[in-house]
Every structure is written in structure tokens, then in C-alpha cells.
PDB file of C-alpha atoms in Angstrom:
ATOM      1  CA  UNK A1198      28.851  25.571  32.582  1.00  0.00           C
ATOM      2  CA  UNK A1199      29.733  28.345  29.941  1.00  0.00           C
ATOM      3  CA  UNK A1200      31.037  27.626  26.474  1.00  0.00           C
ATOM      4  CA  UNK A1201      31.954  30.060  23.884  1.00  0.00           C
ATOM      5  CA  UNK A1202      32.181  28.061  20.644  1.00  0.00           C
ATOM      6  CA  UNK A1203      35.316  29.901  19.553  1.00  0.00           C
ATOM      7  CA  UNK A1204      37.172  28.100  22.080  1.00  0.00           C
ATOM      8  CA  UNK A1205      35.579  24.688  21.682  1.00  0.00           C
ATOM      9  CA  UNK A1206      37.039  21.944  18.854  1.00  0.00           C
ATOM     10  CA  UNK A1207      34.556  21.698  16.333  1.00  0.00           C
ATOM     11  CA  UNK A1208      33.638  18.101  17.464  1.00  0.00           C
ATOM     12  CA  UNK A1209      32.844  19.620  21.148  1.00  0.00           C
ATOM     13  CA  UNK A1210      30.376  22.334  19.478  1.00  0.00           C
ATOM     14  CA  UNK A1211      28.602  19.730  16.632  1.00  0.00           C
ATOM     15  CA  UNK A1212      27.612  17.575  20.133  1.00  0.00           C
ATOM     16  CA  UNK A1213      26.739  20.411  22.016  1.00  0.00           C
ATOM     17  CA  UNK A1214      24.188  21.707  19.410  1.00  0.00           C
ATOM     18  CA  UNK A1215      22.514  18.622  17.363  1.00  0.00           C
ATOM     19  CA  UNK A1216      22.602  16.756  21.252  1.00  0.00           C
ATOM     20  CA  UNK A1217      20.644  20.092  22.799  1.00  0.00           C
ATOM     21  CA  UNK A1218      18.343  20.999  19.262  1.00  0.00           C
ATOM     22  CA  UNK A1219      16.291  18.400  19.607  1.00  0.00           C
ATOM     23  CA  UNK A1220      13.865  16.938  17.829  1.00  0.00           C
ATOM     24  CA  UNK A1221      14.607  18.145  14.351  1.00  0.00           C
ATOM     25  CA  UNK A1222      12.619  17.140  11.574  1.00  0.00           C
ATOM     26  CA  UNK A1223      14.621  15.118   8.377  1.00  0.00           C
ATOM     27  CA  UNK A1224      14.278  17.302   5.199  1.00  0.00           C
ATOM     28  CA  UNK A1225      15.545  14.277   2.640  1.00  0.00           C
ATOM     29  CA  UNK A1226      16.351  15.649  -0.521  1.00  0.00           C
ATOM     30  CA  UNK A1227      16.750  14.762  -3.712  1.00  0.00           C
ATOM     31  CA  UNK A1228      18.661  16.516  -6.613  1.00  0.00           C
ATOM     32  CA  UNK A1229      19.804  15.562 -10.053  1.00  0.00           C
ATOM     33  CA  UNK A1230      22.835  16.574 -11.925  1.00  0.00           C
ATOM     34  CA  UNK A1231      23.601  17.991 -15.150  1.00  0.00           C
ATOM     35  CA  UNK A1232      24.081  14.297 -16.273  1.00  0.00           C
ATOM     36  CA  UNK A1233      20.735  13.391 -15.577  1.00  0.00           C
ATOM     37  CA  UNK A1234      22.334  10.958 -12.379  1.00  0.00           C
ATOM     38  CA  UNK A1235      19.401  10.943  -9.021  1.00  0.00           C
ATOM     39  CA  UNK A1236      20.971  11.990  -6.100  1.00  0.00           C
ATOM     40  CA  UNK A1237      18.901  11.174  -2.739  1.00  0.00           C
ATOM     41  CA  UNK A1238      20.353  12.337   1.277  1.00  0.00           C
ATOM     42  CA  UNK A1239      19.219  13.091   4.342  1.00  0.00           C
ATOM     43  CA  UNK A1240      19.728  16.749   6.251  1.00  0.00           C
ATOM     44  CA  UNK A1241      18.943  17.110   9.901  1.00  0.00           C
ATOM     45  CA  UNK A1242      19.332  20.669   9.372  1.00  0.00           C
ATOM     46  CA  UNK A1243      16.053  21.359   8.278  1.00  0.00           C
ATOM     47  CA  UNK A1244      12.878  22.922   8.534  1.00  0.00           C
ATOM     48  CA  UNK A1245       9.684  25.270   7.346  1.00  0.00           C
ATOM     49  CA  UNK A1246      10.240  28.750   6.831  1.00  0.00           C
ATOM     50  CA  UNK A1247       6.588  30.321   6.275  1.00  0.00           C
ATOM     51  CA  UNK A1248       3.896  29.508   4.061  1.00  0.00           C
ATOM     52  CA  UNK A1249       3.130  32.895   2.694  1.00  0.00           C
ATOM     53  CA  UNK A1250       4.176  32.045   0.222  1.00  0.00           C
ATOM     54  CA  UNK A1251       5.683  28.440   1.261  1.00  0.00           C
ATOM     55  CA  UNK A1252       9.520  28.256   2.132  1.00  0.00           C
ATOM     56  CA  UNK A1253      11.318  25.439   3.371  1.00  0.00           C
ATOM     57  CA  UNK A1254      15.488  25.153   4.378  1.00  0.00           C
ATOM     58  CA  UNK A1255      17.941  23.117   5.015  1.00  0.00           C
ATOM     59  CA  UNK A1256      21.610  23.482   5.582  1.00  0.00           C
ATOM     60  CA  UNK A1257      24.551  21.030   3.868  1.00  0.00           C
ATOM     61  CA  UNK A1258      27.636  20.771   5.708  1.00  0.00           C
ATOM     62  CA  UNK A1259      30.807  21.266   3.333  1.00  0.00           C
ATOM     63  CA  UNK A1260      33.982  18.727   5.406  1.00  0.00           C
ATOM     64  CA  UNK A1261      37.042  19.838   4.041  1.00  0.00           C
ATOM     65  CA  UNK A1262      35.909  23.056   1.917  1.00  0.00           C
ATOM     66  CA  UNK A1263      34.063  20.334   0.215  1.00  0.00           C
ATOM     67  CA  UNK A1264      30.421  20.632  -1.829  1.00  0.00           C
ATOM     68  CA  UNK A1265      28.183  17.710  -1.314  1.00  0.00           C
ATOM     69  CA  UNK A1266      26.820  16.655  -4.069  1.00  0.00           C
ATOM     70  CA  UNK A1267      23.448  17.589  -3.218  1.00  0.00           C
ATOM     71  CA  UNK A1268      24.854  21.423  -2.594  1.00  0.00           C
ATOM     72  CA  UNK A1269      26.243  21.313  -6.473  1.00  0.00           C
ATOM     73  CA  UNK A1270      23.232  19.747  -7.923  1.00  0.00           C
ATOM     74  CA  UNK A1271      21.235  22.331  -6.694  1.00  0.00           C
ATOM     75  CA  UNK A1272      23.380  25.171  -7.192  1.00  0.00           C
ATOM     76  CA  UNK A1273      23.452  24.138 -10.925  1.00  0.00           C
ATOM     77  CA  UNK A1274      19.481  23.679 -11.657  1.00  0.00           C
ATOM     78  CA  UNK A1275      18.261  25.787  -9.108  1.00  0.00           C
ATOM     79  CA  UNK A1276      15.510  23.138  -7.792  1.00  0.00           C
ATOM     80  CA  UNK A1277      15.453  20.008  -4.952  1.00  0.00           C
ATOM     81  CA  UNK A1278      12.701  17.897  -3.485  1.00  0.00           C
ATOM     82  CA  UNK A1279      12.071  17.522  -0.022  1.00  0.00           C
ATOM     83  CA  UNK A1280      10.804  14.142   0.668  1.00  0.00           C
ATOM     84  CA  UNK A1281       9.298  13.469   4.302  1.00  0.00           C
ATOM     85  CA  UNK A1282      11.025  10.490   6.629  1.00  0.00           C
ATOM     86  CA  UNK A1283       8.730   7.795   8.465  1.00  0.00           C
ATOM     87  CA  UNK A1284       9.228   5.384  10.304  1.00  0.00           C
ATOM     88  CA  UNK A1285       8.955   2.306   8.174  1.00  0.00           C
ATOM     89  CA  UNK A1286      11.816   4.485   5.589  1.00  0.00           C
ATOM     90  CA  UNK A1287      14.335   4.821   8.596  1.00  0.00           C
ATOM     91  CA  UNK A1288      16.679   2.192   7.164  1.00  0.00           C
ATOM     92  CA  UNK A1289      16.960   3.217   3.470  1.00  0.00           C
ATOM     93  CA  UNK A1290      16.947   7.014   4.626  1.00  0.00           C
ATOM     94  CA  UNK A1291      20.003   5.741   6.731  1.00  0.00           C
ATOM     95  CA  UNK A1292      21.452   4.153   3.750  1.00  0.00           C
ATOM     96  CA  UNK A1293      21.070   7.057   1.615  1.00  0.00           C
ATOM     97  CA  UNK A1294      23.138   9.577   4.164  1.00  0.00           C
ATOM     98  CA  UNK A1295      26.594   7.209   2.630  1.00  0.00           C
ATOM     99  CA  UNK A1296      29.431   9.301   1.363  1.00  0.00           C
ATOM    100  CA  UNK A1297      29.064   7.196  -2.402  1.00  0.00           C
ATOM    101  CA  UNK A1298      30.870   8.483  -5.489  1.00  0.00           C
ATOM    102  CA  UNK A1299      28.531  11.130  -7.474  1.00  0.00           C
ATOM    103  CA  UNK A1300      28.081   8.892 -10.137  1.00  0.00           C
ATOM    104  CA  UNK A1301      25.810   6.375  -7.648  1.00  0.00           C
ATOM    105  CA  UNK A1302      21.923   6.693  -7.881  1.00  0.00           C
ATOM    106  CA  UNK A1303      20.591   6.730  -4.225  1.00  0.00           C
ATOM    107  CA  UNK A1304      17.752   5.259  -5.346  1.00  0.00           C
ATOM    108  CA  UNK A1305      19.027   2.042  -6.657  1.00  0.00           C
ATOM    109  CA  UNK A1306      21.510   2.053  -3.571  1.00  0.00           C
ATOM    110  CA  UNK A1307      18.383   2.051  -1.124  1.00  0.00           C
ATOM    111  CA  UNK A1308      15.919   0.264  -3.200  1.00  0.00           C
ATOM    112  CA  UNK A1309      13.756   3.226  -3.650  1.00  0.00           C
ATOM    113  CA  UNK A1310      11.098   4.189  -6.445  1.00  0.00           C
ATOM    114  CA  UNK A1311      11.962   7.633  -8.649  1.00  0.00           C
ATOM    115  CA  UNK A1312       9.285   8.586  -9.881  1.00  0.00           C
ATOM    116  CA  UNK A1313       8.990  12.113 -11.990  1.00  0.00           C
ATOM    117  CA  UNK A1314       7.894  15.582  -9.907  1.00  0.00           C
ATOM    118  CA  UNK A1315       5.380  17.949 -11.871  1.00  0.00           C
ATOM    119  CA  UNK A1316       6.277  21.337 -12.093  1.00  0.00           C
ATOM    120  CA  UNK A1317      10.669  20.329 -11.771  1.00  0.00           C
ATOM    121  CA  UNK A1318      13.232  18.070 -12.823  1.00  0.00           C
ATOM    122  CA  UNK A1319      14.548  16.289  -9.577  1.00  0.00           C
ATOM    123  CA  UNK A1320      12.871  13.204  -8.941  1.00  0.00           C
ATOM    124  CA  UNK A1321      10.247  12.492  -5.718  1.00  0.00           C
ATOM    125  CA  UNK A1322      10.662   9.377  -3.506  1.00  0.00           C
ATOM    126  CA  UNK A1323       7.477   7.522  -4.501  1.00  0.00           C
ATOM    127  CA  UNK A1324       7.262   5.366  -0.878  1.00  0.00           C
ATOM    128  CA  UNK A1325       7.658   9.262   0.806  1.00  0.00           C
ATOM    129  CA  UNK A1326       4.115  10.072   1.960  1.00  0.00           C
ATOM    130  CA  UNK A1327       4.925  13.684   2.062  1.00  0.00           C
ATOM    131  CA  UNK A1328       7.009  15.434  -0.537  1.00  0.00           C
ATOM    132  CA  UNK A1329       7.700  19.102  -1.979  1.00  0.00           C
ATOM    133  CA  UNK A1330       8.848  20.152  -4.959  1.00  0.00           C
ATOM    134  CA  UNK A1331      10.757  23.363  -4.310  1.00  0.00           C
ATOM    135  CA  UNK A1332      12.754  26.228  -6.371  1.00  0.00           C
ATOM    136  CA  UNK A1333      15.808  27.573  -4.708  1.00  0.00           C
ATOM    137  CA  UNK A1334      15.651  31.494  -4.071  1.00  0.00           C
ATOM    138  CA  UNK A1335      18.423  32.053  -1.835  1.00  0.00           C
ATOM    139  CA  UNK A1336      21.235  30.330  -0.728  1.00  0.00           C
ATOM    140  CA  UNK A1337      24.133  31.613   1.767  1.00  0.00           C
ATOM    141  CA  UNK A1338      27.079  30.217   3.209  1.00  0.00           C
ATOM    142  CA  UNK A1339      28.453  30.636   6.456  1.00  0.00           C
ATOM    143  CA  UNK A1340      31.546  32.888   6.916  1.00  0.00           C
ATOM    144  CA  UNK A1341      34.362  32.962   9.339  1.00  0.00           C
ATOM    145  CA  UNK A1342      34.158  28.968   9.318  1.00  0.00           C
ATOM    146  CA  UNK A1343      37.584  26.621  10.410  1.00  0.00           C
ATOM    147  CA  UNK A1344      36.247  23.156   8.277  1.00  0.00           C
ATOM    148  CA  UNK A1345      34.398  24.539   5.565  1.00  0.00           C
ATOM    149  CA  UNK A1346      30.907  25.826   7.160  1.00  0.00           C
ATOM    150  CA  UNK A1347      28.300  25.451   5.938  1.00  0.00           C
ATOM    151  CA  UNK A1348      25.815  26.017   3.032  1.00  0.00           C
ATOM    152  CA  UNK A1349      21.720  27.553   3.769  1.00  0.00           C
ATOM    153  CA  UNK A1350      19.342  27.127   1.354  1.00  0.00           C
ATOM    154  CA  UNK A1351      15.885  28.389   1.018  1.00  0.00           C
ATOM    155  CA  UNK A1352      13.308  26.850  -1.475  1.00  0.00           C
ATOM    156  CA  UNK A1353      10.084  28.093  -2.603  1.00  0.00           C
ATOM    157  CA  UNK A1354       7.288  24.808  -2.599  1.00  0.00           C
ATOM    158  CA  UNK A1355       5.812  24.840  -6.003  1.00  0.00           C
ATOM    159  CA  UNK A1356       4.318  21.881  -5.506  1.00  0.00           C
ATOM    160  CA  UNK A1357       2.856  19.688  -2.751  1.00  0.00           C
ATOM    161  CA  UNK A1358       2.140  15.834  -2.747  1.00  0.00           C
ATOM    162  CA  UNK A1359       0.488  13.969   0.005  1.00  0.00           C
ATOM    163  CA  UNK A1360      -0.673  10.219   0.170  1.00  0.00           C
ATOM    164  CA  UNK A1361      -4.261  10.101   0.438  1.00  0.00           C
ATOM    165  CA  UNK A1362      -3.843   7.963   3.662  1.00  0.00           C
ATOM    166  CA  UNK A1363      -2.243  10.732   6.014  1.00  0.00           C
ATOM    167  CA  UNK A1364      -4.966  13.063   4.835  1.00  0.00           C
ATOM    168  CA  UNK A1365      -8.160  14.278   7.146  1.00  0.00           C
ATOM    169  CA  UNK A1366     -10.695  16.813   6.573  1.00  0.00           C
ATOM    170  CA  UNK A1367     -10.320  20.579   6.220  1.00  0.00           C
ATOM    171  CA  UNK A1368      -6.244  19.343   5.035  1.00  0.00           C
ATOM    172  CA  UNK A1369      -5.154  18.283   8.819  1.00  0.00           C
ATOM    173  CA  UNK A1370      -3.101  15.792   8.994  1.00  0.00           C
ATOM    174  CA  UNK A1371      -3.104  12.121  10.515  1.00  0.00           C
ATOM    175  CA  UNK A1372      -0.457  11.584  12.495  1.00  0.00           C
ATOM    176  CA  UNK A1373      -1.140   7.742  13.146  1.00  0.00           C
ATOM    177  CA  UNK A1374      -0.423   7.083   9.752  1.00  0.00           C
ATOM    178  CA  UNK A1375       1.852  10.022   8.839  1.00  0.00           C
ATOM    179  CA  UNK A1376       4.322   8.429  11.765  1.00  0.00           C
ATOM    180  CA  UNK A1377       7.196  10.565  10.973  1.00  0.00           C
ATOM    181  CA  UNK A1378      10.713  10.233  12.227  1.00  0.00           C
ATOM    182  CA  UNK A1379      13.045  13.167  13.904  1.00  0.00           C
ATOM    183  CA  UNK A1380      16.694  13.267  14.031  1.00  0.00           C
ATOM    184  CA  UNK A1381      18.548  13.407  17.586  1.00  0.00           C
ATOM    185  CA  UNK A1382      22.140  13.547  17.919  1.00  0.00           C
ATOM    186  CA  UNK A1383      24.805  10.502  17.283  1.00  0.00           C
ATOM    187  CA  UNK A1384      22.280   7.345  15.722  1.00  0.00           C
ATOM    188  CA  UNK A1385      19.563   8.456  17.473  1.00  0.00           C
ATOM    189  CA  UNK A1386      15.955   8.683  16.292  1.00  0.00           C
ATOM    190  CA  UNK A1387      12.804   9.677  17.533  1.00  0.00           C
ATOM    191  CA  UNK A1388       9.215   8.579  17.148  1.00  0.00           C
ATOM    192  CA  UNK A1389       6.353  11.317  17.678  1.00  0.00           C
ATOM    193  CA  UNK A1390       5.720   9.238  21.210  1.00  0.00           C
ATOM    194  CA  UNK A1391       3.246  11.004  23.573  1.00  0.00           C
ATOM    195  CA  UNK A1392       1.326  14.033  22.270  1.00  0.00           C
ATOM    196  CA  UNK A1393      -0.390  16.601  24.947  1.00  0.00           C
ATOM    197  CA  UNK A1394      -2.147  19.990  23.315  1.00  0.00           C
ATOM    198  CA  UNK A1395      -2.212  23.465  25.423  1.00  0.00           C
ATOM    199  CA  UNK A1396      -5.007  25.639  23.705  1.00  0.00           C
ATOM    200  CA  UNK A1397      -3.554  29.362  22.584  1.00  0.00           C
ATOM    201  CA  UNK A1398      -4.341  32.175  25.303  1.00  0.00           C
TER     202      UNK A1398
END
């Protein structure tokens, strides 16, 4: 079957693409506003960009020509931190993606530990064994949208954190004890499962 996506509702395209882009990796991402207030959700849209120098993105959906919170609080200082999903943060990542009033600290919410970043303001998920501190340097939204778009943003890493325990020599990493978690469409979730390795030609 053929689609063209300017025919489809917007419902019909949203399953079509996060059912069919699959695995994608959870980029959670914590902000804080002008008020000082934590602000802590999960993005599906994410992802790695290079690492000359190091770039990450992530996309925020905006319902109703609506900002997420997220999208303002970075907008206004400029600076987010991406905190890695596993498998034993499922639940509180899943509590965190809650449409809550601005003034709510995910943290408390999901019974999570803030704990202070070096080089930014936002705070780091201290039970995340991966997290990056990252500088916006470009941001774009989508155009010729019918429910708001959508909202791009790339972030320098200015600083890396990684638990000693998913760690191995020469700075590979373990995935037994990494054990992250990847988004798949509706409530489904996906564990790394069976890994195979086909050496480069």
C-alpha cells in the first residue's frame, strides 16, 4: 500500500511512523525554569548527531500550537540534560512523560534524585547511569504543520557522566549492566534482547 501523509489524519501518520521507526532510543531530559522549578520527560524522538564535536537531538511535539514545558525551559537558558533510560527506570521514566502543571518537580513526582550537573544549570538524574550535559546550538521548528509540529533541537555535550559499573576498558561499554530501554510505538518497550555482530567489509 501507498500513503502520502498529506492525505492521512494525523493519528494515521503518528502510527505509521513511531510503529515502523523502530527501536528508538529515549533521550529523557531534564530542564529548569527561570524559577528555579526541575522539569524531567521523556522524548522518543531522539538520538546522536556526531561526536566531532558531540551533538545530540531530540524533537518535542507542540499539541495544540502548544510549548511543552521542556521546549520553553530550554529556549529560555539555552541548556538540557539528557539522561539515559534502563530498564529498572522504566516505571518512573513512564511517570515522568504526565502532562502535570509547570509548577510540578518531576523529580519528586517519580521519586527521583536531582543532583547538580558541572559545567550547567539543569539538574542530572542521579539513578541515570548515563547522562549528558548539553548546550543548545540550534533549534528549528517544523513548518507547514496542521496541530502545531513540532520543535528540533540540537545540543552540544559539554559534559559526559557514566557510572563506573557500565564502564570497560579502552571506554566500551557494558551492555549487561548498561541494559537500556528503547521506545516502540503505543506502550511498548524494548529490551536490547539478542545481539549478533557482522564485521565491516
Amino acid at each position: 500500500m501507498h500513503f502520502d501523509p498529506n492525505e492521512l489524519d494525523h493519528s494515521a501518520v503518528y502510527k505509521l511512523l513511531t510503529g515502523s521507526v523502530i527501536p528508538r532510543p529515549i533521550g529523557w531530559i531534564s530542564t529548569v525554569d527561570e524559577n528555579g522549578i526541575n522539569n524531567l520527560a521523556p522524548f522518543s524522538y531522539f538520538n546522536a548527531v556526531g561526536e566531532d564535536p558531540p551533538h545530540v537531538m531530540f524533537s518535542t511535539v507542540r499539541g495544540n500550537n502548544t510549548n511543552k514545558d521542556t521546549l520553553n525551559n530550554v529556549l529560555a537558558n539555552k541548556q538540557f540534560v539528557v539522561n539515559m533510560v534502563t530498564e529498572e527506570l522504566a516505571e518512573q521514566m513512564n511517570t515522568t512523560s504526565q502532562a502535570v502543571a509547570s509548577e510540578v518537580d518531576e523529580f519528586e513526582l517519580a521519586s527521583l534524585t536531582p543532583i547538580p550537573s558541572l559545567k550547567i544549570k539543569p539538574m542530572r538524574v542521579k539513578e541515570s547511569k548515563v547522562t549528558f550535559e548539553c548546550e543548545l546550538v540550534h533549534h528549528y521548528f517544523l513548518e507547514d504543520h496542521k496541530n502545531g509540529g513540532a520543535c528540533i533541537l540540537i545540543g552540544r555535550i559539554v559534559m559526559m557522566h557514566f557510572d563506573d559499573s557500565v564502564l570497560l576498558d579502552n571506554y566500551k561499554i557494558n551492555l549487561e549492566t548498561y541494559q537500556p530501554i528503547a521506545r516502540l510505538a503505543g506502550s511498548n518497550y524494548a529490551k536490547l534482547g539478542e545481539l549478533f555482530s557482522i564485521k565491516r567489509s
